[in-house]
JSON list of C-alpha atoms in Angstrom, two decimals:
[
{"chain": "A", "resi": 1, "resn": "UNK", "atom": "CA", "xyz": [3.39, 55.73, -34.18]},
{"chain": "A", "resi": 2, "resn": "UNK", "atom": "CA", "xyz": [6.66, 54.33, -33.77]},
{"chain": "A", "resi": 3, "resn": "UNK", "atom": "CA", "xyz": [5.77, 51.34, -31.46]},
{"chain": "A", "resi": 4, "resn": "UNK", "atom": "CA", "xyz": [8.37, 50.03, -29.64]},
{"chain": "A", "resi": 5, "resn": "UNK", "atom": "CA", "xyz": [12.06, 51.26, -29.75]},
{"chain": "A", "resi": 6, "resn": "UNK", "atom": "CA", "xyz": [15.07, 49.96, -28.33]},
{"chain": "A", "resi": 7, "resn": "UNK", "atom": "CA", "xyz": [18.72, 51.50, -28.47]},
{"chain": "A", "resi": 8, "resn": "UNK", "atom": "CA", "xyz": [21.27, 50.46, -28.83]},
{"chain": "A", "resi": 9, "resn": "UNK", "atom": "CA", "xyz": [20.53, 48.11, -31.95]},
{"chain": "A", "resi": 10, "resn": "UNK", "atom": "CA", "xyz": [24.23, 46.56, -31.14]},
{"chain": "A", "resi": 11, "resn": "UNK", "atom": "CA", "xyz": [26.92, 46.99, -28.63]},
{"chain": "A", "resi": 12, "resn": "UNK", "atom": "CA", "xyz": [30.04, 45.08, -27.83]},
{"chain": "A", "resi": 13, "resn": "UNK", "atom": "CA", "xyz": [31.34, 45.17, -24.15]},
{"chain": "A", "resi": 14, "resn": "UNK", "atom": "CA", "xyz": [34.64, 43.67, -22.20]},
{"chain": "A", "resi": 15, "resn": "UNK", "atom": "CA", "xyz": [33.76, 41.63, -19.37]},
{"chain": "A", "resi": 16, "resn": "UNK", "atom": "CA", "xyz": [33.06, 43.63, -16.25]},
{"chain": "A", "resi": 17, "resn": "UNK", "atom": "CA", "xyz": [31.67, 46.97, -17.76]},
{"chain": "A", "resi": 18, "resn": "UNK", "atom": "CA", "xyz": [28.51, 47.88, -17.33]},
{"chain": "A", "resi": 19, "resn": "UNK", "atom": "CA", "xyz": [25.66, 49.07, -19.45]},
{"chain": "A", "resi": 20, "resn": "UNK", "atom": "CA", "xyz": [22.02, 50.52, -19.54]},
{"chain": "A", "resi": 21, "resn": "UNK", "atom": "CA", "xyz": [19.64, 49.22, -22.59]},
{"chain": "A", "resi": 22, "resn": "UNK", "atom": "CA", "xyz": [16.75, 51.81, -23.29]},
{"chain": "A", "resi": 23, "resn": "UNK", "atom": "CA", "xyz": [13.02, 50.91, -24.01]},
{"chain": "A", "resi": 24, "resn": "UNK", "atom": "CA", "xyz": [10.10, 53.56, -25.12]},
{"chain": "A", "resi": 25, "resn": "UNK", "atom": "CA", "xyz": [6.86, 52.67, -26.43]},
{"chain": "A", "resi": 26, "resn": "UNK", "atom": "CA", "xyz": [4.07, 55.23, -27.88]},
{"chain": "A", "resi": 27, "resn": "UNK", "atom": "CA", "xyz": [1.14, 52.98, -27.30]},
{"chain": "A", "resi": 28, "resn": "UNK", "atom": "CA", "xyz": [-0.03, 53.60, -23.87]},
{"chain": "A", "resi": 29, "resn": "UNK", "atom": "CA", "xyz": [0.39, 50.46, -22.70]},
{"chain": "A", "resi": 30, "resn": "UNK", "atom": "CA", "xyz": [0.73, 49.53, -18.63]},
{"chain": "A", "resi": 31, "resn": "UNK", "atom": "CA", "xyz": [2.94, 46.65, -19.10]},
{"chain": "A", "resi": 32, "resn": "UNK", "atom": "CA", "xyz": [6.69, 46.42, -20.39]},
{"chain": "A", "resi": 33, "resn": "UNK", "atom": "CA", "xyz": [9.10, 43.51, -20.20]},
{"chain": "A", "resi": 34, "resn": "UNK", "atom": "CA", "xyz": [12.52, 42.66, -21.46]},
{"chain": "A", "resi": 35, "resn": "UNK", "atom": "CA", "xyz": [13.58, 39.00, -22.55]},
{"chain": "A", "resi": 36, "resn": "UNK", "atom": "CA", "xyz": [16.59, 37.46, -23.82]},
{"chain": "A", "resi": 37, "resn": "UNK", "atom": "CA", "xyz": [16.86, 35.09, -26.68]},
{"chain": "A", "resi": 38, "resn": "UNK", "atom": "CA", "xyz": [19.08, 32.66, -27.28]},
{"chain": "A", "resi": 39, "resn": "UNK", "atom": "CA", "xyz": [19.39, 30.21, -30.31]},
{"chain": "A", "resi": 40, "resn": "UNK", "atom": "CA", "xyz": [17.37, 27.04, -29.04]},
{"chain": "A", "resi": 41, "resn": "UNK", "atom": "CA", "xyz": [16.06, 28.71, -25.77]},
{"chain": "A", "resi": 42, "resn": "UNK", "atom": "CA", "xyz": [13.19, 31.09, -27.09]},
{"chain": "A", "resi": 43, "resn": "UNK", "atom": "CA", "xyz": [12.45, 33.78, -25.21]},
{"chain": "A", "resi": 44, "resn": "UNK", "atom": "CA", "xyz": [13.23, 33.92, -21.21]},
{"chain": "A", "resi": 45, "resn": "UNK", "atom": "CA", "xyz": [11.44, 36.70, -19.60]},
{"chain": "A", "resi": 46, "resn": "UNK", "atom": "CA", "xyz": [13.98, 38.43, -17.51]},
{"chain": "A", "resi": 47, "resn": "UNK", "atom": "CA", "xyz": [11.68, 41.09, -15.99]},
{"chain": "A", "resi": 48, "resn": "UNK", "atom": "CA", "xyz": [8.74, 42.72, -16.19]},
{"chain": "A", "resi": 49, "resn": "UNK", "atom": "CA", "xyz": [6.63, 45.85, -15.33]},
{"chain": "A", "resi": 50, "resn": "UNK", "atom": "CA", "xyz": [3.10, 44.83, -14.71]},
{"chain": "A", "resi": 51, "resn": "UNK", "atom": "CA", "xyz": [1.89, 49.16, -14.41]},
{"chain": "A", "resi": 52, "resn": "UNK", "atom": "CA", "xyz": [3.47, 52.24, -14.11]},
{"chain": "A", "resi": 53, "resn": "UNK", "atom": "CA", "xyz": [5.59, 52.03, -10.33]},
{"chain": "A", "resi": 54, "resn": "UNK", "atom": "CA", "xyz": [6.04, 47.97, -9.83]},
{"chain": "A", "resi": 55, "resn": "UNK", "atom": "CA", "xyz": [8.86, 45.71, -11.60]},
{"chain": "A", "resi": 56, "resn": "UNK", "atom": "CA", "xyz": [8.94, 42.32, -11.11]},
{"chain": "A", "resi": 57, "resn": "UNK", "atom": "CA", "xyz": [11.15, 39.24, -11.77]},
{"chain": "A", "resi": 58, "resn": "UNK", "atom": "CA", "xyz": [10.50, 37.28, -14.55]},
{"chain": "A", "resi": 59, "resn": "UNK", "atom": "CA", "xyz": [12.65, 33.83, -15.19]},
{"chain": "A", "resi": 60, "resn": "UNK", "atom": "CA", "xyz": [16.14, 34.53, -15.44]},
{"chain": "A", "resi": 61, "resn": "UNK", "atom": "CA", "xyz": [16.57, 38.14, -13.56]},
{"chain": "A", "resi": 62, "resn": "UNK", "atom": "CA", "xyz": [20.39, 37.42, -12.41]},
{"chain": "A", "resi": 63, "resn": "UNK", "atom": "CA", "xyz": [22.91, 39.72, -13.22]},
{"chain": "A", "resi": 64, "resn": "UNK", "atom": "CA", "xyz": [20.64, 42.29, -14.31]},
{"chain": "A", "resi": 65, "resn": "UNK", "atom": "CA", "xyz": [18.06, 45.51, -12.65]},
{"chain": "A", "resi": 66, "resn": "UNK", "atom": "CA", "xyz": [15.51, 46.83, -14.47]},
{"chain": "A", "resi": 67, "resn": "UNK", "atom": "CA", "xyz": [13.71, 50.80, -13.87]},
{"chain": "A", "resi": 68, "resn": "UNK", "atom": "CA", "xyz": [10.66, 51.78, -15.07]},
{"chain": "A", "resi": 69, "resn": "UNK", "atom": "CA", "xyz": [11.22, 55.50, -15.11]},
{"chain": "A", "resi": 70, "resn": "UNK", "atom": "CA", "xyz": [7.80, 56.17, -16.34]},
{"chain": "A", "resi": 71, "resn": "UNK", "atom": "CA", "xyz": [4.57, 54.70, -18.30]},
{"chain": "A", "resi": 72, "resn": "UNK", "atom": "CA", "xyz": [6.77, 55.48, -21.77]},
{"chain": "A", "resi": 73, "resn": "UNK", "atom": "CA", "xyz": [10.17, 53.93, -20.85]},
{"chain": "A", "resi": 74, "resn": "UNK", "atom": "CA", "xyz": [11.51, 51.06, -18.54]},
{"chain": "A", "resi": 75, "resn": "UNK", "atom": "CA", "xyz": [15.12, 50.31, -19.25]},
{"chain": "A", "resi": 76, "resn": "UNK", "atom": "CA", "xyz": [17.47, 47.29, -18.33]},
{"chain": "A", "resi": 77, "resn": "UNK", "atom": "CA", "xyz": [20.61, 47.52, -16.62]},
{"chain": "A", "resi": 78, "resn": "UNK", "atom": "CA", "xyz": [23.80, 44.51, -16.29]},
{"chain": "A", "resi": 79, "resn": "UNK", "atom": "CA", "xyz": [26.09, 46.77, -13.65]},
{"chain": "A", "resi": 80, "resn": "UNK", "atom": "CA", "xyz": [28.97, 43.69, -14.53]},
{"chain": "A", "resi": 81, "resn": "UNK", "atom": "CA", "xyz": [28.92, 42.42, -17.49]},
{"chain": "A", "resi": 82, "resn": "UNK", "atom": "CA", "xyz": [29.76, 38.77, -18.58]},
{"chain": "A", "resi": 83, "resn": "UNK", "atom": "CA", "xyz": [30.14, 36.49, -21.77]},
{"chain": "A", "resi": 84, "resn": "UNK", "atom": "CA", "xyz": [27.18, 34.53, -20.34]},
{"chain": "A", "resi": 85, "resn": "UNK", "atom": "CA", "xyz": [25.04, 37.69, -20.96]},
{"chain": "A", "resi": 86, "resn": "UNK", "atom": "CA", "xyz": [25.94, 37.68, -24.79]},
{"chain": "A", "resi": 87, "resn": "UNK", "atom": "CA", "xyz": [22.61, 37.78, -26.25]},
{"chain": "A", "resi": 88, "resn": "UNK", "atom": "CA", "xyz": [19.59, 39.28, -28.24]},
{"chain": "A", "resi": 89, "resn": "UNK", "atom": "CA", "xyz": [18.06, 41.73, -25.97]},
{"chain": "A", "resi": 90, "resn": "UNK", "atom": "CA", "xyz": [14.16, 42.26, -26.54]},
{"chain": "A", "resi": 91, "resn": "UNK", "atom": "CA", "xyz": [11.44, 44.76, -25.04]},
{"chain": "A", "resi": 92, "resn": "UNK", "atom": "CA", "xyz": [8.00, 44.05, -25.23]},
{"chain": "A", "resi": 93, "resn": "UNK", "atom": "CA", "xyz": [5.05, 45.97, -24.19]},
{"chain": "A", "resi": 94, "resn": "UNK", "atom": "CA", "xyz": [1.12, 45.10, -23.96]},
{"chain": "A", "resi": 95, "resn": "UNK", "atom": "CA", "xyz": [-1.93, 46.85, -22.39]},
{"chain": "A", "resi": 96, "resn": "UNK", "atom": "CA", "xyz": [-2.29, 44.16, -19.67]},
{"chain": "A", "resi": 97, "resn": "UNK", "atom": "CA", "xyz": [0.41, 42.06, -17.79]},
{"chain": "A", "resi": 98, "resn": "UNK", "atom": "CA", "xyz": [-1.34, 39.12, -18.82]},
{"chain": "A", "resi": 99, "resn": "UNK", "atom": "CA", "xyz": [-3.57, 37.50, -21.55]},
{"chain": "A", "resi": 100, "resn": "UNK", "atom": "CA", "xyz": [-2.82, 40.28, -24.11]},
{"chain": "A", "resi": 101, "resn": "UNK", "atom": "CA", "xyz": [-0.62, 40.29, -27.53]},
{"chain": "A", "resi": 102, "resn": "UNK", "atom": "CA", "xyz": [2.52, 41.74, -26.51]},
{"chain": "A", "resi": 103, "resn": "UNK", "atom": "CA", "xyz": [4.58, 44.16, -29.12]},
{"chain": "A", "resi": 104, "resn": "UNK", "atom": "CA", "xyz": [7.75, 43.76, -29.78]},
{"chain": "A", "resi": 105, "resn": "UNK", "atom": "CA", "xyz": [10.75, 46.09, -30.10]},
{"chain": "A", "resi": 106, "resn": "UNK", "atom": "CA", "xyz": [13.56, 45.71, -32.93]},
{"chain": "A", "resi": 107, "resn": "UNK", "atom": "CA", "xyz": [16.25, 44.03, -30.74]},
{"chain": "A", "resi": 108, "resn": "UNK", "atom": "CA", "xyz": [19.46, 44.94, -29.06]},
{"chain": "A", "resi": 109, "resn": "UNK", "atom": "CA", "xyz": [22.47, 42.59, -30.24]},
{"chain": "A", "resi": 110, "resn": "UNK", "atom": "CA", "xyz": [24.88, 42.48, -27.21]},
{"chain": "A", "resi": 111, "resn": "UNK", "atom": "CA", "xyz": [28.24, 40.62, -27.27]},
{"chain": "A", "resi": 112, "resn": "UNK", "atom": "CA", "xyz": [30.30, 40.78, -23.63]},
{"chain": "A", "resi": 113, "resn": "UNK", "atom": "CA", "xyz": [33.78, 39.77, -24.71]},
{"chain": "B", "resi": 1, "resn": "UNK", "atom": "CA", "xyz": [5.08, 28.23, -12.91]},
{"chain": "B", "resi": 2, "resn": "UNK", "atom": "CA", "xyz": [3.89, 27.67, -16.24]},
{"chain": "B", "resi": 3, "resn": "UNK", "atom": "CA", "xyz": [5.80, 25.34, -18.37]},
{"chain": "B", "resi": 4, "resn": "UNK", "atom": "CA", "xyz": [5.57, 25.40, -22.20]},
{"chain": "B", "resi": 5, "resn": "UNK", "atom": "CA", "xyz": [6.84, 22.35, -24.23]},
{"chain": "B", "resi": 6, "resn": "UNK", "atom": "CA", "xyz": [6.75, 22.98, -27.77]},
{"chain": "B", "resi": 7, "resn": "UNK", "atom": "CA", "xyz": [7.60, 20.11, -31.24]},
{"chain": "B", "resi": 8, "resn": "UNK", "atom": "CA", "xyz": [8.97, 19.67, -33.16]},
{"chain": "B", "resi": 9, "resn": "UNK", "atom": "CA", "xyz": [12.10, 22.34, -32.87]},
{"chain": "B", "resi": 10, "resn": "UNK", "atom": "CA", "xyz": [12.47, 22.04, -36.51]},
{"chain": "B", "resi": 11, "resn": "UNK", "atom": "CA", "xyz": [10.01, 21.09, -39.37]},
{"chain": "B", "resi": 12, "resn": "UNK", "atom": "CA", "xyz": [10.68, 21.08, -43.25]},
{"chain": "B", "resi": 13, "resn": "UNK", "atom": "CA", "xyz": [7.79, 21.22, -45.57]},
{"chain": "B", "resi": 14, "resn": "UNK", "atom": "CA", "xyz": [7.89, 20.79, -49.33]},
{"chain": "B", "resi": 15, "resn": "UNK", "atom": "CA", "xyz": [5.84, 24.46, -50.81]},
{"chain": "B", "resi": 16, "resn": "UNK", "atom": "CA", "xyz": [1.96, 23.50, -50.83]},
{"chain": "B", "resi": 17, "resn": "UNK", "atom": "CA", "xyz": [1.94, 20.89, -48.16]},
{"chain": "B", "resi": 18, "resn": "UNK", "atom": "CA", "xyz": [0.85, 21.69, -44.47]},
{"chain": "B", "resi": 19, "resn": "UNK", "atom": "CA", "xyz": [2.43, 21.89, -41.63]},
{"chain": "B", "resi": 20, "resn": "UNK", "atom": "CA", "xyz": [1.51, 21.44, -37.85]},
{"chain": "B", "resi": 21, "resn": "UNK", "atom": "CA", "xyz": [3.32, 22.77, -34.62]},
{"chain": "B", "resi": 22, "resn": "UNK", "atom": "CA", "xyz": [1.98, 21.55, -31.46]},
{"chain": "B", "resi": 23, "resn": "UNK", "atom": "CA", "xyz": [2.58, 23.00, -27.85]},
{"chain": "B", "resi": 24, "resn": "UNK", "atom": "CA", "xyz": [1.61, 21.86, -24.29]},
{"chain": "B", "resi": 25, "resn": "UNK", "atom": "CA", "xyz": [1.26, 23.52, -21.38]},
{"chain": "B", "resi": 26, "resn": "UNK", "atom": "CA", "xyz": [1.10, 22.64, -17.17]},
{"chain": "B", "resi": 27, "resn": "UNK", "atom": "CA", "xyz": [-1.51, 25.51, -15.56]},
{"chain": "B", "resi": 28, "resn": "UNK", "atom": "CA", "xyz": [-4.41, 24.43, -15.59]},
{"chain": "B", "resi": 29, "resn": "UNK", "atom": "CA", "xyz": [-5.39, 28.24, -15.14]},
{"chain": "B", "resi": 30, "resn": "UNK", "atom": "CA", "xyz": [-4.06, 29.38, -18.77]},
{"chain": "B", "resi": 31, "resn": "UNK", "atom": "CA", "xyz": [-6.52, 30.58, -21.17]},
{"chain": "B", "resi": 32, "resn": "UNK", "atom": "CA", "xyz": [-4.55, 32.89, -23.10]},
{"chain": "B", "resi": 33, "resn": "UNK", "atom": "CA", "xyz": [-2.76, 31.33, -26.65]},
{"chain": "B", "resi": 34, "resn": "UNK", "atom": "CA", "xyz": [-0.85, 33.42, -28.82]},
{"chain": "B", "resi": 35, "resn": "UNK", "atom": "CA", "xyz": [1.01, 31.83, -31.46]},
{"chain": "B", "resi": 36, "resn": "UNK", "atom": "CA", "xyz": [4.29, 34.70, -32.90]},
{"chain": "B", "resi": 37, "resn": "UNK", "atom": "CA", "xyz": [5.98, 34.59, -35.89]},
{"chain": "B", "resi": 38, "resn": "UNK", "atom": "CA", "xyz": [10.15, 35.80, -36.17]},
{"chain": "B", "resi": 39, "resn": "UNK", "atom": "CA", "xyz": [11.51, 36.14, -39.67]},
{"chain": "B", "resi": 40, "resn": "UNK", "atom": "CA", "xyz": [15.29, 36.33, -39.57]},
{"chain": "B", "resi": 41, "resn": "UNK", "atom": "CA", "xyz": [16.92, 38.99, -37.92]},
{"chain": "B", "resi": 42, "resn": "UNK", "atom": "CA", "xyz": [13.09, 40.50, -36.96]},
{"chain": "B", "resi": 43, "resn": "UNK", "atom": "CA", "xyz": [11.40, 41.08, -33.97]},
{"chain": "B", "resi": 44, "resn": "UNK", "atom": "CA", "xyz": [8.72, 38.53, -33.02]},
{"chain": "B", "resi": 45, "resn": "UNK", "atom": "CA", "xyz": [5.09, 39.41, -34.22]},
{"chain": "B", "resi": 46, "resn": "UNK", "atom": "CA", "xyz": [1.90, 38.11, -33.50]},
{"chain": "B", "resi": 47, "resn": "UNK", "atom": "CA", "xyz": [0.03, 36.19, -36.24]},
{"chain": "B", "resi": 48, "resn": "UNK", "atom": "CA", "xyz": [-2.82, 34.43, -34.66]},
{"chain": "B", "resi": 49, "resn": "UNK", "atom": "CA", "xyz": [-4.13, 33.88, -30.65]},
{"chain": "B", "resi": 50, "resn": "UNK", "atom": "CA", "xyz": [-6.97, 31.89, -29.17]},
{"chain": "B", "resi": 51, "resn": "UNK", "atom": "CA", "xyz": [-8.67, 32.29, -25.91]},
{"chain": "B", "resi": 52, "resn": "UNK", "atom": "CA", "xyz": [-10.14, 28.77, -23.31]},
{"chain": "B", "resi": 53, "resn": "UNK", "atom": "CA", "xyz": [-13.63, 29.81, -24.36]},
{"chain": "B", "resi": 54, "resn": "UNK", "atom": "CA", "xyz": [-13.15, 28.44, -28.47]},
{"chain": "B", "resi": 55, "resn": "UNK", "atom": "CA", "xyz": [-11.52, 25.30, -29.37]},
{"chain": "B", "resi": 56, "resn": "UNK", "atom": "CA", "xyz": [-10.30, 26.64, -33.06]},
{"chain": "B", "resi": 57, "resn": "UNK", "atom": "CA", "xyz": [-9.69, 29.66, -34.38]},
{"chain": "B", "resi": 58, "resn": "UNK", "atom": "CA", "xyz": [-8.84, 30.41, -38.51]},
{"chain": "B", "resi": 59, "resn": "UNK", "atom": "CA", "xyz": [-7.21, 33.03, -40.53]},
{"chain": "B", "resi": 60, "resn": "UNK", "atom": "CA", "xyz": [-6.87, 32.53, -43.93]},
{"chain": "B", "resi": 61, "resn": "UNK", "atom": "CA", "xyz": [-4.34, 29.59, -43.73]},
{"chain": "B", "resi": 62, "resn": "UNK", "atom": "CA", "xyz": [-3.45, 29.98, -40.75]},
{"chain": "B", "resi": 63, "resn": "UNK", "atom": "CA", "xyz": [-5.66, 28.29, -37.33]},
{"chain": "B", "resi": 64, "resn": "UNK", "atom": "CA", "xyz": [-5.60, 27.19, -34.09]},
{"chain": "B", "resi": 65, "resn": "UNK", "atom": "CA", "xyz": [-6.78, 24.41, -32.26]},
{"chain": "B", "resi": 66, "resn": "UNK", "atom": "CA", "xyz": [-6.82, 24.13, -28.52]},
{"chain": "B", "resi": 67, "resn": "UNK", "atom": "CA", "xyz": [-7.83, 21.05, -26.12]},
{"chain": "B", "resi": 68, "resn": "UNK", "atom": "CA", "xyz": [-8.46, 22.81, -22.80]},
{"chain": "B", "resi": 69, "resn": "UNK", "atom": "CA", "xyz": [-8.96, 19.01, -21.32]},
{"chain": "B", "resi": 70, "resn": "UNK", "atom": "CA", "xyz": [-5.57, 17.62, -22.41]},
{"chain": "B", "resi": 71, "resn": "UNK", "atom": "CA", "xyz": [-3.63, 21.20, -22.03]},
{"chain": "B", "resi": 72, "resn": "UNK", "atom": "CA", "xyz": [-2.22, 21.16, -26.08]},
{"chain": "B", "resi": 73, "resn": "UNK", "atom": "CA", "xyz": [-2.97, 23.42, -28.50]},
{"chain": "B", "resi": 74, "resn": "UNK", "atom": "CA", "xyz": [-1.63, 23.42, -32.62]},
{"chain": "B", "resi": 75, "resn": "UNK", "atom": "CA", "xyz": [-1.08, 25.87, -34.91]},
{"chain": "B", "resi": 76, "resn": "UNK", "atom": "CA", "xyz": [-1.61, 24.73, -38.35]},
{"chain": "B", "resi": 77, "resn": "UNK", "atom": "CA", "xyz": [-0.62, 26.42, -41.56]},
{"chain": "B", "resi": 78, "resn": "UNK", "atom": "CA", "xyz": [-1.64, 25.13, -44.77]},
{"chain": "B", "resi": 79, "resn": "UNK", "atom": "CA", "xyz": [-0.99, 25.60, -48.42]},
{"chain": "B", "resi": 80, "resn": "UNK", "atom": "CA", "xyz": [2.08, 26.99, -46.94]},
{"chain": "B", "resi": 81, "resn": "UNK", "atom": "CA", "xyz": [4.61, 29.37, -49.04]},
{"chain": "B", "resi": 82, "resn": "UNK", "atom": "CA", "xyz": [8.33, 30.65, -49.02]},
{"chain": "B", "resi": 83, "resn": "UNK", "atom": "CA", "xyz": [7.14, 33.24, -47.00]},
{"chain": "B", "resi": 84, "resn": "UNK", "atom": "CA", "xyz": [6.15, 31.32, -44.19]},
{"chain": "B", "resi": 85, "resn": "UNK", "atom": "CA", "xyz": [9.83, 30.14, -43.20]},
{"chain": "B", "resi": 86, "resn": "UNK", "atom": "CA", "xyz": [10.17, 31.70, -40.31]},
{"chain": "B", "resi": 87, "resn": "UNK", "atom": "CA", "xyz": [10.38, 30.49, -36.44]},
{"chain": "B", "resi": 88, "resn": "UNK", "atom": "CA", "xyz": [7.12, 30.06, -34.62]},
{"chain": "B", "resi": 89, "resn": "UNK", "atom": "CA", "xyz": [6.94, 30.48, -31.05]},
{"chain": "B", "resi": 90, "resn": "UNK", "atom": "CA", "xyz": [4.01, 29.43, -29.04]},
{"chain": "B", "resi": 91, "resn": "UNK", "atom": "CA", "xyz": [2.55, 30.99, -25.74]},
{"chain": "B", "resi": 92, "resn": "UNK", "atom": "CA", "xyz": [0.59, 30.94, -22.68]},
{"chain": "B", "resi": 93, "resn": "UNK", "atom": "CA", "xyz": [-0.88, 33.22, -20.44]},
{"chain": "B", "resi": 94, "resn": "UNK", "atom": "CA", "xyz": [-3.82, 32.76, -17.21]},
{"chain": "B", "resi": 95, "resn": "UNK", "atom": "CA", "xyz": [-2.76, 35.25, -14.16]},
{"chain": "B", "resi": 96, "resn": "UNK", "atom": "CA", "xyz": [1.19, 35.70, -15.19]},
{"chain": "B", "resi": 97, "resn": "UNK", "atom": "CA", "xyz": [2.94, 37.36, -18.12]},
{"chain": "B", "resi": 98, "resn": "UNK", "atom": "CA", "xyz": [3.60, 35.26, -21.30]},
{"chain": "B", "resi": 99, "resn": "UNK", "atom": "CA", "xyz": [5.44, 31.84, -21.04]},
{"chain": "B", "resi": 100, "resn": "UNK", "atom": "CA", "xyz": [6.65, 31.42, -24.63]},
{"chain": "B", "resi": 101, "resn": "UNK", "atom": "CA", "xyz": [7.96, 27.67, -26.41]},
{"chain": "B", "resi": 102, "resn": "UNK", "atom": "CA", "xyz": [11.46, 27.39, -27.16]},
{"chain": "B", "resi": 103, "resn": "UNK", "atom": "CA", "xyz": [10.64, 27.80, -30.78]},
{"chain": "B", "resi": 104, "resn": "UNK", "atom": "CA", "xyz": [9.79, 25.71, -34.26]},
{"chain": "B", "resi": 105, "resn": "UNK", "atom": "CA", "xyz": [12.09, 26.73, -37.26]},
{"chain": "B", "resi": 106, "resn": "UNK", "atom": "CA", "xyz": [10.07, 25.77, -40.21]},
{"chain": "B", "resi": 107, "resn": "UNK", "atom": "CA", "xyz": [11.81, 25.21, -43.73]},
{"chain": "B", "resi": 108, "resn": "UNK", "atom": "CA", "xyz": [9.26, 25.71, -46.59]},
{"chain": "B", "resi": 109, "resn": "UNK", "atom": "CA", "xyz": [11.30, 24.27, -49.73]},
{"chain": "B", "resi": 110, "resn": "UNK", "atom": "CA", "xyz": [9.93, 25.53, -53.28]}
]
């Protein structure tokens, strides 16, 4: 089983263009998320997908949408990209939305020039 | 909303000592404590978690304390090793998604 993946692993953008970041997990699980982390901040949740159909907003959701396109995959979109959005990008995924261990994917380096 | 405080944000240890992390929290309606572990560059992986219902929890070196009454709870990691520099986040859970610590960067010197 591969887990959690993520792609891209890194991406560079100019302020103003957009981008989609992809999420997949093999584990069955109902619940995704995707946080940010930034040194000295830990991890904000920016959204989250309790089950299959719902998404909802976690602590810092501006500037971004999220879809969950199906139990497998729930991606993360920033339609206009800005420097303040230069981050590490994380999905996360866990059988319940909450008291469970949530699994981590590898990370998505993202630098908005 | 839940509100996670976690100390200190970074801890040096000399190779065989312990080390403690400790981590509060405001709902009263948490009962779910993972503690996760990020070596550099990695993604962040769970290493031990404790539920309202125990007050400690051990694995090998590794354990967890929690005070339901006061809202803290530690992690504690002793004999520690190179290996175990690394950044340690803290979490809580009740009837929301995971509200993690800022983070403890702990320095184990040889």
């Amino acid at each position: 089983n591969a887990g959690v993946t993520q792609t891209p692993k890194f991406q560079v953008l100019k302020t103003g263009q957009s981008m989609t970041l992809q999420c997949a997990q093999d584990m069955n699980h109902n619940s995704m998320y995707w946080y940010r982390q930034d040194p000295g901040m830990g991890l904000r949740l920016i959204y989250y997908s309790a089950s299959e159909g719902t998404t909802d907003k976690g602590e810092v959701p501006n500037g971004y949408n999220v879809s969950r396109l199906n139990k497998r995959e729930f991606s993360l979109r920033l339609e206009s990209a800005a420097p303040s959005q230069t981050s590490v990008y994380f999905c996360a995924s866990s059988e319940f939305a909450s008291k469970d261990e949530q699994f981590f994917g590898p990370g998505t380096r993202l630098t908005v020039l | 909303g839940e509100n996670v405080e976690q100390h200190p944000s970074t801890l040096s240890v000399q190779e065989g000592d312990s080390a403690v992390i400790k981590c509060t929290y405001s709902d009263s309606a948490s009962n779910y404590f993972p503690w996760y572990k990020q070596e550099l560059g990695k993604r962040p992986q769970l290493i031990i978690d404790i539920r309202s219902n125990v007050g400690e929890k051990k694995d090998q070196r590794i354990a967890v304390t929690l005070n339901k009454t006061a809202k803290h709870f530690s992690l504690h990691i002793t004999e520690t090793q190179p290996e175990d520099s690394a950044v340690y986040f803290c979490a809580a859970s009740g009837n929301t998604p995971l509200v993690f610590g800022k983070g403890t960067r702990l320095s184990v010197i040889a």
